[in-house]
Amino acid sequence: MNEKHYDYFVIGAGSGGVRSARIAAAYGAHVGIAEGAALGGTCVNLGCVPKKLLAYGSDYAAHFEDSRGYGWSPPEKINFSWKTLISNKNKEIERLNSIYQTALEKPGVEIIRGFARFLSANKITVNNDIITADKFLIATGGLPRIPGIPGGELMATSDDVFHWPDLPKHVVIQGGGYIGVEFAHILHGLGAHVILLHRGDLLLRGFDQDLREALGTEMLKQGIDLRLACDIEKVEKNGPRYSVYTTTGDIIECDKALAAIGRIPNTSALGLECADVKTTSKGQIVINDDYQTSQSHIYALGDVANRHNLTPVAIREGHVLADRLFGGNPEQRVNYENIATAVFSNPPLSTVGLTEEEASEKGYAVKIYKSSFKPMKHTISQRDERALMKMVVDAKTDKILGLHMMGMDAPEIMQGFAVALNCGATKADFDRTMPMHPTAAEEFVTMR
Ligand code: NDP
């Protein structure tokens, strides 16, 4: 049994933990990090990155179809190999894992491969080693939530999809949030028959109402069997297949039943009770504005604290915490205003700032500008797909409160406009900006 002491010991080498560890080490701190799974955490291994690669793969189905109007004649039957896609995705992830390893090792972070557990507020154990530190950071992220329905444990989660040996023919997805919608797009595009069950009346709670409606319409047009106000009551295993019993009385036979009903903080094996670190009834670690837990030398950030569960937020939080603790910059703060976010559906959806509903709830008198159109690409491709762009403006100050878009390249477009919103741009600022023609993005500066 070894005993080691660090200035800063980080638990979890995901987005937030890796950034915080390597920045702290670059400032000269003696830093260790424990990770029992692959380096890079959910984003790199089981989330953003592999998901986007699969989404790119899925998009080809539409590209092949769309190319006909442009004079191409792709064969009627184009073969797709799930095994090739997964194998190439795995190679790319391995490449990223090694980049993360180098990023940690270069400034001198000691990587300990194993899961950490608190023995007391000042001591943890990893692989039977005893580790003490002046400061600890818990950055263990989240895990998919397993539905508490009969047979819920039989359902797959997004973690599993990335390692399925084959593409299932028939998939039922539960949950109309980010993951449910994105995987419906991915699996449908790659050739699976997808039934998406969502308990609510509209997909993607928290997004702009018009976009939520418009995306549902597009998904149905494409052939995704979207069933709103419909949930799963129970799941049974039926040989190699599954029987999914819905709340509307249907029994659906499928090859895979995928639960996408949210994620929970990953704390259960941390021994937080031994360190007296407080959690809420939902398991999230309670932190103050300085990322301190109920033990002032133990910090937590990212999804494990369950505030803004997005990779870039965890990265920024990890960086700022290292700046504050070791970089002589104790006043450094994360700007949580105008966090742009995207759903990689088809068409994708992206948003920054307030929705119309949020703006009204906050007491703003709002002016709404909207544009719904057939994207130029689809005039010739003949694809029946529309784009929707929407701007929410404070009628009193002319300040732009929110921008929302469903359409090709929406996430790429919105990242740029997020800067404008953070600078406090007004509608007049947008109006005096010369449009770039022909683009979809120009709609945002030509709205009347
Ligand atoms: P979300 O919170 O986005 O969506 C969960 C969905 O499941 C909602 O439609 C919700 O319905 C439904 N739901 C919740 N509980 C139940 C239940 N008990 N029974 C039936 N339905 C239920 O979670 P996801 O799992 O989709 O994603 C987790 C998080 O990961 C996201 O919130 C996001 O922070 C992050 N993420 C971000 C991505 C991105 O940036 N592109 C991509 C993927 C994930 P209701 O609306 O009625 O509550």
GROMACS .gro file of C-alpha atoms and ligand atoms in nm:
model
  496
    1MET     CA    1   0.000   0.000   0.000
    2ASN     CA    2   0.145   0.335  -0.109
    3GLU     CA    3   0.072   0.666   0.052
    4LYS     CA    4   0.087   0.979  -0.159
    5HIS     CA    5   0.012   1.344  -0.104
    6TYR     CA    6  -0.086   1.601  -0.368
    7ASP     CA    7  -0.165   1.971  -0.374
    8TYR     CA    8  -0.469   1.894  -0.589
    9PHE     CA    9  -0.623   1.555  -0.655
   10VAL     CA   10  -0.890   1.526  -0.922
   11ILE     CA   11  -1.138   1.238  -0.929
   12GLY     CA   12  -1.255   1.172  -1.284
   13ALA     CA   13  -1.062   1.238  -1.607
   14GLY     CA   14  -1.351   1.370  -1.812
   15SER     CA   15  -1.393   1.713  -1.966
   16GLY     CA   16  -1.394   1.917  -1.644
   17GLY     CA   17  -1.144   1.708  -1.449
   18VAL     CA   18  -0.879   1.688  -1.720
   19ARG     CA   19  -0.890   2.061  -1.787
   20SER     CA   20  -0.869   2.151  -1.421
   21ALA     CA   21  -0.584   1.905  -1.352
   22ARG     CA   22  -0.365   2.011  -1.640
   23ILE     CA   23  -0.412   2.384  -1.585
   24ALA     CA   24  -0.336   2.345  -1.214
   25ALA     CA   25  -0.023   2.141  -1.298
   26ALA     CA   26   0.084   2.405  -1.551
   27TYR     CA   27   0.071   2.659  -1.267
   28GLY     CA   28   0.317   2.438  -1.077
   29ALA     CA   29   0.084   2.245  -0.848
   30HIS     CA   30   0.154   1.880  -0.770
   31VAL     CA   31  -0.152   1.721  -0.925
   32GLY     CA   32  -0.289   1.367  -0.947
   33ILE     CA   33  -0.595   1.239  -1.126
   34ALA     CA   34  -0.783   0.909  -1.087
   35GLU     CA   35  -0.978   0.751  -1.369
   36GLY     CA   36  -1.103   0.395  -1.379
   37ALA     CA   37  -1.240   0.409  -1.732
   38ALA     CA   38  -1.105   0.560  -2.054
   39LEU     CA   39  -0.952   0.908  -2.042
   40GLY     CA   40  -1.178   1.185  -2.169
   41GLY     CA   41  -1.497   1.084  -1.988
   42THR     CA   42  -1.844   1.076  -2.135
   43CYS     CA   43  -1.790   1.341  -2.402
   44VAL     CA   44  -1.499   1.166  -2.567
   45ASN     CA   45  -1.596   0.803  -2.512
   46LEU     CA   46  -1.973   0.776  -2.482
   47GLY     CA   47  -2.117   1.114  -2.570
   48CYS     CA   48  -2.057   1.421  -2.786
   49VAL     CA   49  -1.771   1.289  -2.999
   50PRO     CA   50  -1.888   0.937  -3.094
   51LYS     CA   51  -2.245   1.067  -3.120
   52LYS     CA   52  -2.140   1.335  -3.370
   53LEU     CA   53  -1.939   1.082  -3.571
   54LEU     CA   54  -2.242   0.855  -3.589
   55ALA     CA   55  -2.461   1.153  -3.683
   56TYR     CA   56  -2.222   1.240  -3.968
   57GLY     CA   57  -2.248   0.878  -4.081
   58SER     CA   58  -2.625   0.891  -4.066
   59ASP     CA   59  -2.645   1.215  -4.268
   60TYR     CA   60  -2.509   1.037  -4.576
   61ALA     CA   61  -2.842   0.863  -4.632
   62ALA     CA   62  -3.007   1.200  -4.703
   63HIS     CA   63  -2.706   1.326  -4.901
   64PHE     CA   64  -2.730   1.027  -5.137
   65GLU     CA   65  -3.102   1.088  -5.191
   66ASP     CA   66  -3.059   1.463  -5.233
   67SER     CA   67  -2.786   1.419  -5.491
   68ARG     CA   68  -3.033   1.286  -5.751
   69GLY     CA   69  -3.183   1.629  -5.814
   70TYR     CA   70  -2.830   1.753  -5.877
   71GLY     CA   71  -2.775   1.498  -6.151
   72TRP     CA   72  -2.610   1.217  -5.961
   73SER     CA   73  -2.733   0.860  -5.992
   74PRO     CA   74  -2.635   0.673  -5.678
   75PRO     CA   75  -2.738   0.306  -5.690
   76GLU     CA   76  -3.087   0.233  -5.557
   77LYS     CA   77  -2.941   0.012  -5.287
   78ILE     CA   78  -2.639   0.152  -5.112
   79ASN     CA   79  -2.479  -0.076  -4.854
   80PHE     CA   80  -2.395   0.048  -4.512
   81SER     CA   81  -2.166  -0.132  -4.266
   82TRP     CA   82  -2.231  -0.057  -3.900
   83LYS     CA   83  -1.920  -0.256  -3.811
   84THR     CA   84  -1.701  -0.030  -4.028
   85LEU     CA   85  -1.849   0.286  -3.878
   86ILE     CA   86  -1.809   0.159  -3.520
   87SER     CA   87  -1.457   0.036  -3.585
   88ASN     CA   88  -1.350   0.369  -3.739
   89LYS     CA   89  -1.522   0.556  -3.458
   90ASN     CA   90  -1.331   0.342  -3.206
   91LYS     CA   91  -0.999   0.424  -3.373
   92GLU     CA   92  -1.074   0.794  -3.356
   93ILE     CA   93  -1.171   0.768  -2.989
   94GLU     CA   94  -0.848   0.582  -2.912
   95ARG     CA   95  -0.657   0.862  -3.082
   96LEU     CA   96  -0.836   1.115  -2.862
   97ASN     CA   97  -0.772   0.905  -2.549
   98SER     CA   98  -0.400   0.926  -2.615
   99ILE     CA   99  -0.422   1.301  -2.678
  100TYR     CA  100  -0.586   1.337  -2.338
  101GLN     CA  101  -0.310   1.128  -2.181
  102THR     CA  102  -0.042   1.349  -2.334
  103ALA     CA  103  -0.229   1.664  -2.231
  104LEU     CA  104  -0.221   1.544  -1.872
  105GLU     CA  105   0.132   1.406  -1.867
  106LYS     CA  106   0.297   1.703  -2.036
  107PRO     CA  107   0.241   1.948  -1.750
  108GLY     CA  108   0.319   1.669  -1.500
  109VAL     CA  109  -0.019   1.538  -1.385
  110GLU     CA  110   0.014   1.187  -1.236
  111ILE     CA  111  -0.254   0.961  -1.380
  112ILE     CA  112  -0.375   0.683  -1.153
  113ARG     CA  113  -0.584   0.421  -1.332
  114GLY     CA  114  -0.856   0.320  -1.091
  115PHE     CA  115  -1.174   0.435  -0.920
  116ALA     CA  116  -1.139   0.660  -0.618
  117ARG     CA  117  -1.335   0.637  -0.295
  118PHE     CA  118  -1.328   0.869   0.003
  119LEU     CA  119  -1.218   0.714   0.332
  120SER     CA  120  -1.256   1.044   0.513
  121ALA     CA  121  -1.275   1.410   0.418
  122ASN     CA  122  -0.896   1.419   0.375
  123LYS     CA  123  -0.819   1.074   0.244
  124ILE     CA  124  -0.917   0.864  -0.055
  125THR     CA  125  -0.821   0.520  -0.174
  126VAL     CA  126  -0.750   0.416  -0.533
  127ASN     CA  127  -0.639   0.056  -0.603
  128ASN     CA  128  -0.553   0.021  -0.232
  129ASP     CA  129  -0.324   0.325  -0.243
  130ILE     CA  130  -0.395   0.590   0.014
  131ILE     CA  131  -0.404   0.943  -0.119
  132THR     CA  132  -0.424   1.267   0.072
  133ALA     CA  133  -0.443   1.613  -0.082
  134ASP     CA  134  -0.476   1.974   0.018
  135LYS     CA  135  -0.764   2.005  -0.224
  136PHE     CA  136  -0.982   1.751  -0.401
  137LEU     CA  137  -1.197   1.798  -0.708
  138ILE     CA  138  -1.487   1.564  -0.782
  139ALA     CA  139  -1.554   1.566  -1.155
  140THR     CA  140  -1.710   1.226  -1.209
  141GLY     CA  141  -1.987   1.338  -1.444
  142GLY     CA  142  -2.312   1.149  -1.489
  143LEU     CA  143  -2.458   0.815  -1.590
  144PRO     CA  144  -2.769   0.728  -1.793
  145ARG     CA  145  -3.078   0.690  -1.579
  146ILE     CA  146  -3.237   0.344  -1.588
  147PRO     CA  147  -3.618   0.362  -1.602
  148GLY     CA  148  -3.791   0.248  -1.284
  149ILE     CA  149  -4.054   0.051  -1.474
  150PRO     CA  150  -4.091  -0.328  -1.485
  151GLY     CA  151  -3.824  -0.449  -1.723
  152GLY     CA  152  -3.652  -0.108  -1.726
  153GLU     CA  153  -3.321  -0.282  -1.653
  154LEU     CA  154  -3.358  -0.470  -1.985
  155MET     CA  155  -3.340  -0.145  -2.180
  156ALA     CA  156  -3.023  -0.024  -2.347
  157THR     CA  157  -2.882   0.323  -2.278
  158SER     CA  158  -2.681   0.556  -2.499
  159ASP     CA  159  -2.364   0.403  -2.347
  160ASP     CA  160  -2.455   0.069  -2.504
  161VAL     CA  161  -2.537   0.196  -2.853
  162PHE     CA  162  -2.174   0.280  -2.923
  163HIS     CA  163  -2.083  -0.087  -2.877
  164TRP     CA  164  -2.379  -0.263  -3.035
  165PRO     CA  165  -2.236  -0.540  -3.258
  166ASP     CA  166  -2.499  -0.476  -3.526
  167LEU     CA  167  -2.743  -0.207  -3.625
  168PRO     CA  168  -3.084  -0.324  -3.497
  169LYS     CA  169  -3.368  -0.329  -3.749
  170HIS     CA  170  -3.640  -0.208  -3.511
  171VAL     CA  171  -3.568   0.026  -3.222
  172VAL     CA  172  -3.800   0.183  -2.966
  173ILE     CA  173  -3.660   0.491  -2.793
  174GLN     CA  174  -3.804   0.632  -2.473
  175GLY     CA  175  -3.754   1.004  -2.405
  176GLY     CA  176  -3.782   1.314  -2.620
  177GLY     CA  177  -3.479   1.500  -2.488
  178TYR     CA  178  -3.136   1.557  -2.644
  179ILE     CA  179  -3.034   1.190  -2.649
  180GLY     CA  180  -3.367   1.046  -2.761
  181VAL     CA  181  -3.393   1.290  -3.051
  182GLU     CA  182  -3.030   1.259  -3.158
  183PHE     CA  183  -3.034   0.879  -3.154
  184ALA     CA  184  -3.367   0.871  -3.338
  185HIS     CA  185  -3.197   1.070  -3.615
  186ILE     CA  186  -2.881   0.858  -3.612
  187LEU     CA  187  -3.049   0.517  -3.612
  188HIS     CA  188  -3.319   0.617  -3.862
  189GLY     CA  189  -3.063   0.762  -4.103
  190LEU     CA  190  -2.851   0.447  -4.084
  191GLY     CA  191  -3.151   0.236  -4.177
  192ALA     CA  192  -3.326   0.126  -3.858
  193HIS     CA  193  -3.701   0.160  -3.813
  194VAL     CA  194  -3.733   0.397  -3.518
  195ILE     CA  195  -4.028   0.453  -3.289
  196LEU     CA  196  -3.968   0.747  -3.055
  197LEU     CA  197  -4.198   0.759  -2.753
  198HIS     CA  198  -4.218   1.082  -2.557
  199ARG     CA  199  -4.442   1.131  -2.256
  200GLY     CA  200  -4.497   1.502  -2.327
  201ASP     CA  201  -4.688   1.683  -2.601
  202LEU     CA  202  -4.373   1.830  -2.757
  203LEU     CA  203  -4.014   1.714  -2.785
  204LEU     CA  204  -3.722   1.890  -2.620
  205ARG     CA  205  -3.859   2.065  -2.315
  206GLY     CA  206  -3.685   2.397  -2.258
  207PHE     CA  207  -3.638   2.475  -2.627
  208ASP     CA  208  -3.843   2.730  -2.817
  209GLN     CA  209  -4.200   2.611  -2.871
  210ASP     CA  210  -4.203   2.681  -3.247
  211LEU     CA  211  -3.883   2.483  -3.293
  212ARG     CA  212  -4.015   2.194  -3.087
  213GLU     CA  213  -4.322   2.173  -3.306
  214ALA     CA  214  -4.126   2.216  -3.629
  215LEU     CA  215  -3.874   1.943  -3.545
  216GLY     CA  216  -4.153   1.697  -3.463
  217THR     CA  217  -4.307   1.769  -3.803
  218GLU     CA  218  -3.976   1.712  -3.981
  219MET     CA  219  -3.913   1.384  -3.799
  220LEU     CA  220  -4.256   1.252  -3.895
  221LYS     CA  221  -4.204   1.357  -4.259
  222GLN     CA  222  -3.881   1.156  -4.267
  223GLY     CA  223  -4.053   0.843  -4.142
  224ILE     CA  224  -3.952   0.841  -3.777
  225ASP     CA  225  -4.254   0.705  -3.591
  226LEU     CA  226  -4.281   0.981  -3.331
  227ARG     CA  227  -4.551   0.915  -3.074
  228LEU     CA  228  -4.616   1.203  -2.838
  229ALA     CA  229  -4.803   1.177  -2.507
  230CYS     CA  230  -4.700   0.813  -2.504
  231ASP     CA  231  -4.469   0.640  -2.261
  232ILE     CA  232  -4.351   0.291  -2.174
  233GLU     CA  233  -4.529   0.093  -1.905
  234LYS     CA  234  -4.316  -0.218  -1.907
  235VAL     CA  235  -4.061  -0.406  -2.114
  236GLU     CA  236  -4.030  -0.781  -2.152
  237LYS     CA  237  -3.756  -0.987  -2.309
  238ASN     CA  238  -3.888  -1.204  -2.581
  239GLY     CA  239  -3.610  -1.433  -2.701
  240PRO     CA  240  -3.354  -1.207  -2.865
  241ARG     CA  241  -3.619  -0.934  -2.902
  242TYR     CA  242  -3.817  -0.711  -2.668
  243SER     CA  243  -4.186  -0.639  -2.616
  244VAL     CA  244  -4.253  -0.280  -2.521
  245TYR     CA  245  -4.589  -0.207  -2.359
  246THR     CA  246  -4.695   0.154  -2.407
  247THR     CA  247  -4.926   0.368  -2.197
  248THR     CA  248  -5.156   0.395  -2.499
  249GLY     CA  249  -5.216   0.020  -2.502
  250ASP     CA  250  -4.981  -0.089  -2.780
  251ILE     CA  251  -4.734  -0.375  -2.758
  252ILE     CA  252  -4.434  -0.307  -2.980
  253GLU     CA  253  -4.191  -0.581  -3.074
  254CYS     CA  254  -3.837  -0.453  -3.133
  255ASP     CA  255  -3.472  -0.555  -3.147
  256LYS     CA  256  -3.362  -0.289  -2.903
  257ALA     CA  257  -3.542  -0.072  -2.650
  258LEU     CA  258  -3.336   0.235  -2.571
  259ALA     CA  259  -3.394   0.447  -2.260
  260ALA     CA  260  -3.301   0.815  -2.296
  261ILE     CA  261  -3.475   0.964  -1.996
  262GLY     CA  262  -3.198   1.179  -1.853
  263ARG     CA  263  -2.875   1.128  -1.666
  264ILE     CA  264  -2.793   1.107  -1.297
  265PRO     CA  265  -2.483   1.230  -1.113
  266ASN     CA  266  -2.214   0.964  -1.086
  267THR     CA  267  -2.158   0.958  -0.710
  268SER     CA  268  -2.274   0.622  -0.578
  269ALA     CA  269  -1.927   0.460  -0.550
  270LEU     CA  270  -1.743   0.768  -0.421
  271GLY     CA  271  -1.800   0.709  -0.051
  272LEU     CA  272  -1.921   1.067  -0.012
  273GLU     CA  273  -2.082   0.976   0.320
  274CYS     CA  274  -1.732   0.900   0.462
  275ALA     CA  275  -1.622   1.252   0.366
  276ASP     CA  276  -1.949   1.410   0.477
  277VAL     CA  277  -1.998   1.570   0.136
  278LYS     CA  278  -2.363   1.669   0.103
  279THR     CA  279  -2.580   1.564  -0.189
  280THR     CA  280  -2.940   1.639  -0.276
  281SER     CA  281  -3.209   1.370  -0.279
  282LYS     CA  282  -3.135   1.330  -0.653
  283GLY     CA  283  -2.768   1.255  -0.581
  284GLN     CA  284  -2.618   1.577  -0.715
  285ILE     CA  285  -2.334   1.723  -0.511
  286VAL     CA  286  -2.429   2.047  -0.346
  287ILE     CA  287  -2.181   2.326  -0.428
  288ASN     CA  288  -2.162   2.701  -0.373
  289ASP     CA  289  -2.068   2.961  -0.635
  290ASP     CA  290  -1.700   2.882  -0.574
  291TYR     CA  291  -1.756   2.510  -0.655
  292GLN     CA  292  -1.696   2.420  -0.289
  293THR     CA  293  -1.891   2.129  -0.148
  294SER     CA  294  -2.001   2.109   0.214
  295GLN     CA  295  -1.629   2.041   0.280
  296SER     CA  296  -1.453   2.361   0.181
  297HIS     CA  297  -1.140   2.184   0.049
  298ILE     CA  298  -1.343   1.942  -0.167
  299TYR     CA  299  -1.471   2.094  -0.491
  300ALA     CA  300  -1.713   1.959  -0.750
  301LEU     CA  301  -1.813   2.075  -1.098
  302GLY     CA  302  -1.966   1.963  -1.424
  303ASP     CA  303  -2.249   1.710  -1.447
  304VAL     CA  304  -2.190   1.568  -1.100
  305ALA     CA  305  -2.316   1.900  -0.966
  306ASN     CA  306  -2.600   1.887  -1.223
  307ARG     CA  307  -2.629   2.256  -1.311
  308HIS     CA  308  -2.554   2.319  -1.681
  309ASN     CA  309  -2.483   1.968  -1.805
  310LEU     CA  310  -2.282   2.052  -2.113
  311THR     CA  311  -1.920   1.961  -2.189
  312PRO     CA  312  -1.795   2.315  -2.261
  313VAL     CA  313  -1.941   2.434  -1.931
  314ALA     CA  314  -1.754   2.163  -1.737
  315ILE     CA  315  -1.432   2.250  -1.922
  316ARG     CA  316  -1.470   2.620  -1.848
  317GLU     CA  317  -1.554   2.548  -1.483
  318GLY     CA  318  -1.250   2.322  -1.447
  319HIS     CA  319  -1.023   2.584  -1.602
  320VAL     CA  320  -1.158   2.868  -1.390
  321LEU     CA  321  -1.129   2.664  -1.072
  322ALA     CA  322  -0.761   2.593  -1.146
  323ASP     CA  323  -0.706   2.965  -1.222
  324ARG     CA  324  -0.870   3.057  -0.893
  325LEU     CA  325  -0.690   2.800  -0.676
  326PHE     CA  326  -0.344   2.793  -0.833
  327GLY     CA  327  -0.320   3.073  -1.088
  328GLY     CA  328  -0.341   3.369  -0.852
  329ASN     CA  329  -0.673   3.468  -1.001
  330PRO     CA  330  -0.924   3.416  -0.718
  331GLU     CA  331  -1.185   3.648  -0.870
  332GLN     CA  332  -1.207   3.458  -1.200
  333ARG     CA  333  -1.568   3.358  -1.282
  334VAL     CA  334  -1.744   3.150  -1.543
  335ASN     CA  335  -1.988   3.345  -1.758
  336TYR     CA  336  -2.306   3.140  -1.763
  337GLU     CA  337  -2.494   3.394  -1.978
  338ASN     CA  338  -2.607   3.300  -2.326
  339ILE     CA  339  -2.481   2.943  -2.338
  340ALA     CA  340  -2.549   2.826  -2.692
  341THR     CA  341  -2.664   2.469  -2.727
  342ALA     CA  342  -2.744   2.236  -3.014
  343VAL     CA  343  -2.934   1.918  -3.080
  344PHE     CA  344  -2.774   1.717  -3.359
  345SER     CA  345  -3.099   1.605  -3.512
  346ASN     CA  346  -3.177   1.620  -3.881
  347PRO     CA  347  -3.224   1.905  -3.943
  348PRO     CA  348  -3.023   2.018  -3.642
  349LEU     CA  349  -3.155   2.262  -3.393
  350SER     CA  350  -2.964   2.529  -3.207
  351THR     CA  351  -3.041   2.804  -2.967
  352VAL     CA  352  -2.886   3.082  -2.762
  353GLY     CA  353  -3.045   3.307  -2.503
  354LEU     CA  354  -3.406   3.317  -2.393
  355THR     CA  355  -3.698   3.146  -2.558
  356GLU     CA  356  -4.010   3.353  -2.620
  357GLU     CA  357  -4.175   3.179  -2.323
  358GLU     CA  358  -3.879   3.244  -2.089
  359ALA     CA  359  -3.859   3.609  -2.193
  360SER     CA  360  -4.228   3.660  -2.121
  361GLU     CA  361  -4.197   3.482  -1.785
  362LYS     CA  362  -3.912   3.716  -1.694
  363GLY     CA  363  -4.143   4.011  -1.762
  364TYR     CA  364  -3.999   4.133  -2.093
  365ALA     CA  365  -4.230   4.283  -2.351
  366VAL     CA  366  -4.098   4.102  -2.656
  367LYS     CA  367  -4.094   4.153  -3.029
  368ILE     CA  368  -4.075   3.828  -3.223
  369TYR     CA  369  -3.926   3.792  -3.569
  370LYS     CA  370  -3.964   3.464  -3.753
  371SER     CA  371  -3.865   3.320  -4.083
  372SER     CA  372  -3.968   2.981  -4.215
  373PHE     CA  373  -3.841   2.879  -4.556
  374LYS     CA  374  -3.733   2.597  -4.780
  375PRO     CA  375  -3.351   2.587  -4.774
  376MET     CA  376  -3.197   2.664  -5.114
  377LYS     CA  377  -3.035   2.320  -5.129
  378HIS     CA  378  -3.375   2.155  -5.123
  379THR     CA  379  -3.522   2.356  -5.409
  380ILE     CA  380  -3.335   2.120  -5.641
  381SER     CA  381  -3.303   1.816  -5.414
  382GLN     CA  382  -3.682   1.831  -5.377
  383ARG     CA  383  -3.650   1.725  -5.012
  384ASP     CA  384  -3.959   1.831  -4.823
  385GLU     CA  385  -3.777   2.006  -4.540
  386ARG     CA  386  -3.815   2.354  -4.398
  387ALA     CA  387  -3.588   2.573  -4.191
  388LEU     CA  388  -3.711   2.793  -3.910
  389MET     CA  389  -3.535   3.093  -3.760
  390LYS     CA  390  -3.663   3.302  -3.477
  391MET     CA  391  -3.544   3.608  -3.291
  392VAL     CA  392  -3.669   3.729  -2.953
  393VAL     CA  393  -3.611   4.102  -2.896
  394ASP     CA  394  -3.668   4.317  -2.589
  395ALA     CA  395  -3.922   4.569  -2.721
  396LYS     CA  396  -3.804   4.831  -2.470
  397THR     CA  397  -3.427   4.827  -2.527
  398ASP     CA  398  -3.407   4.661  -2.872
  399LYS     CA  399  -3.163   4.410  -2.721
  400ILE     CA  400  -3.170   4.061  -2.868
  401LEU     CA  401  -3.270   3.818  -2.597
  402GLY     CA  402  -3.268   3.493  -2.789
  403LEU     CA  403  -3.202   3.333  -3.125
  404HIS     CA  404  -3.339   2.996  -3.229
  405MET     CA  405  -3.289   2.796  -3.542
  406MET     CA  406  -3.384   2.464  -3.691
  407GLY     CA  407  -3.205   2.400  -4.016
  408MET     CA  408  -2.886   2.295  -4.186
  409ASP     CA  409  -2.573   2.419  -4.006
  410ALA     CA  410  -2.776   2.571  -3.722
  411PRO     CA  411  -2.514   2.480  -3.457
  412GLU     CA  412  -2.228   2.631  -3.663
  413ILE     CA  413  -2.431   2.946  -3.722
  414MET     CA  414  -2.540   2.987  -3.363
  415GLN     CA  415  -2.189   2.974  -3.217
  416GLY     CA  416  -2.105   3.299  -3.394
  417PHE     CA  417  -2.426   3.471  -3.297
  418ALA     CA  418  -2.371   3.370  -2.934
  419VAL     CA  419  -2.076   3.612  -2.930
  420ALA     CA  420  -2.303   3.890  -3.054
  421LEU     CA  421  -2.555   3.820  -2.780
  422ASN     CA  422  -2.282   3.820  -2.516
  423CYS     CA  423  -2.177   4.162  -2.646
  424GLY     CA  424  -2.533   4.285  -2.590
  425ALA     CA  425  -2.622   4.316  -2.960
  426THR     CA  426  -2.946   4.493  -3.050
  427LYS     CA  427  -3.180   4.437  -3.341
  428ALA     CA  428  -3.041   4.760  -3.489
  429ASP     CA  429  -2.687   4.611  -3.474
  430PHE     CA  430  -2.809   4.310  -3.667
  431ASP     CA  431  -2.993   4.533  -3.918
  432ARG     CA  432  -2.682   4.733  -4.003
  433THR     CA  433  -2.479   4.415  -4.055
  434MET     CA  434  -2.441   4.337  -4.425
  435PRO     CA  435  -2.598   4.002  -4.509
  436MET     CA  436  -2.380   3.732  -4.662
  437HIS     CA  437  -2.557   3.596  -4.965
  438PRO     CA  438  -2.669   3.328  -5.035
  439THR     CA  439  -2.667   3.176  -4.687
  440ALA     CA  440  -2.931   3.074  -4.438
  441ALA     CA  441  -2.757   3.273  -4.165
  442GLU     CA  442  -2.830   3.601  -4.348
  443GLU     CA  443  -3.194   3.563  -4.243
  444PHE     CA  444  -3.090   3.668  -3.893
  445VAL     CA  445  -2.971   4.008  -4.021
  446THR     CA  446  -3.257   4.066  -4.264
  447MET     CA  447  -3.558   3.993  -4.043
  448ARG     CA  448  -3.837   4.249  -4.071
  449NDP     P1  449  -3.300   1.516  -2.125
  449NDP     O1  450  -3.319   1.570  -1.989
  449NDP     O2  451  -3.254   1.605  -2.234
  449NDP     O3  452  -3.434   1.449  -2.174
  449NDP     C1  453  -3.494   1.347  -2.099
  449NDP     C2  454  -3.622   1.306  -2.169
  449NDP     O4  455  -3.677   1.194  -2.103
  449NDP     C3  456  -3.726   1.415  -2.167
  449NDP     O5  457  -3.798   1.409  -2.287
  449NDP     C4  458  -3.811   1.376  -2.048
  449NDP     O6  459  -3.944   1.419  -2.061
  449NDP     C5  460  -3.807   1.226  -2.054
  449NDP     N1  461  -3.820   1.162  -1.925
  449NDP     C6  462  -3.759   1.195  -1.810
  449NDP     N2  463  -3.794   1.110  -1.712
  449NDP     C7  464  -3.879   1.022  -1.767
  449NDP     C8  465  -3.950   0.911  -1.716
  449NDP     N3  466  -3.938   0.874  -1.590
  449NDP     N4  467  -4.030   0.844  -1.800
  449NDP     C9  468  -4.042   0.881  -1.929
  449NDP     N5  469  -3.977   0.986  -1.984
  449NDP    C10  470  -3.896   1.055  -1.902
  449NDP     O7  471  -3.201   1.392  -2.104
  449NDP     P2  472  -3.119   1.307  -2.207
  449NDP     O8  473  -3.106   1.173  -2.148
  449NDP     O9  474  -3.175   1.319  -2.345
  449NDP    O10  475  -2.979   1.379  -2.205
  449NDP    C11  476  -2.913   1.401  -2.081
  449NDP    C12  477  -2.836   1.529  -2.081
  449NDP    O11  478  -2.716   1.511  -2.154
  449NDP    C13  479  -2.904   1.646  -2.148
  449NDP    O12  480  -2.996   1.710  -2.065
  449NDP    C14  481  -2.787   1.734  -2.183
  449NDP    O13  482  -2.752   1.807  -2.069
  449NDP    C15  483  -2.680   1.634  -2.216
  449NDP     N6  484  -2.668   1.613  -2.362
  449NDP    C16  485  -2.634   1.716  -2.443
  449NDP    C17  486  -2.623   1.700  -2.578
  449NDP    C18  487  -2.586   1.813  -2.667
  449NDP    O14  488  -2.539   1.914  -2.617
  449NDP     N7  489  -2.609   1.804  -2.798
  449NDP    C19  490  -2.647   1.570  -2.642
  449NDP    C20  491  -2.684   1.469  -2.547
  449NDP    C21  492  -2.694   1.490  -2.413
  449NDP     P3  493  -3.994   1.560  -2.001
  449NDP    O15  494  -3.948   1.663  -2.097
  449NDP    O16  495  -4.142   1.543  -1.995
  449NDP    O17  496  -3.931   1.573  -1.866
   0.00000   0.00000   0.00000
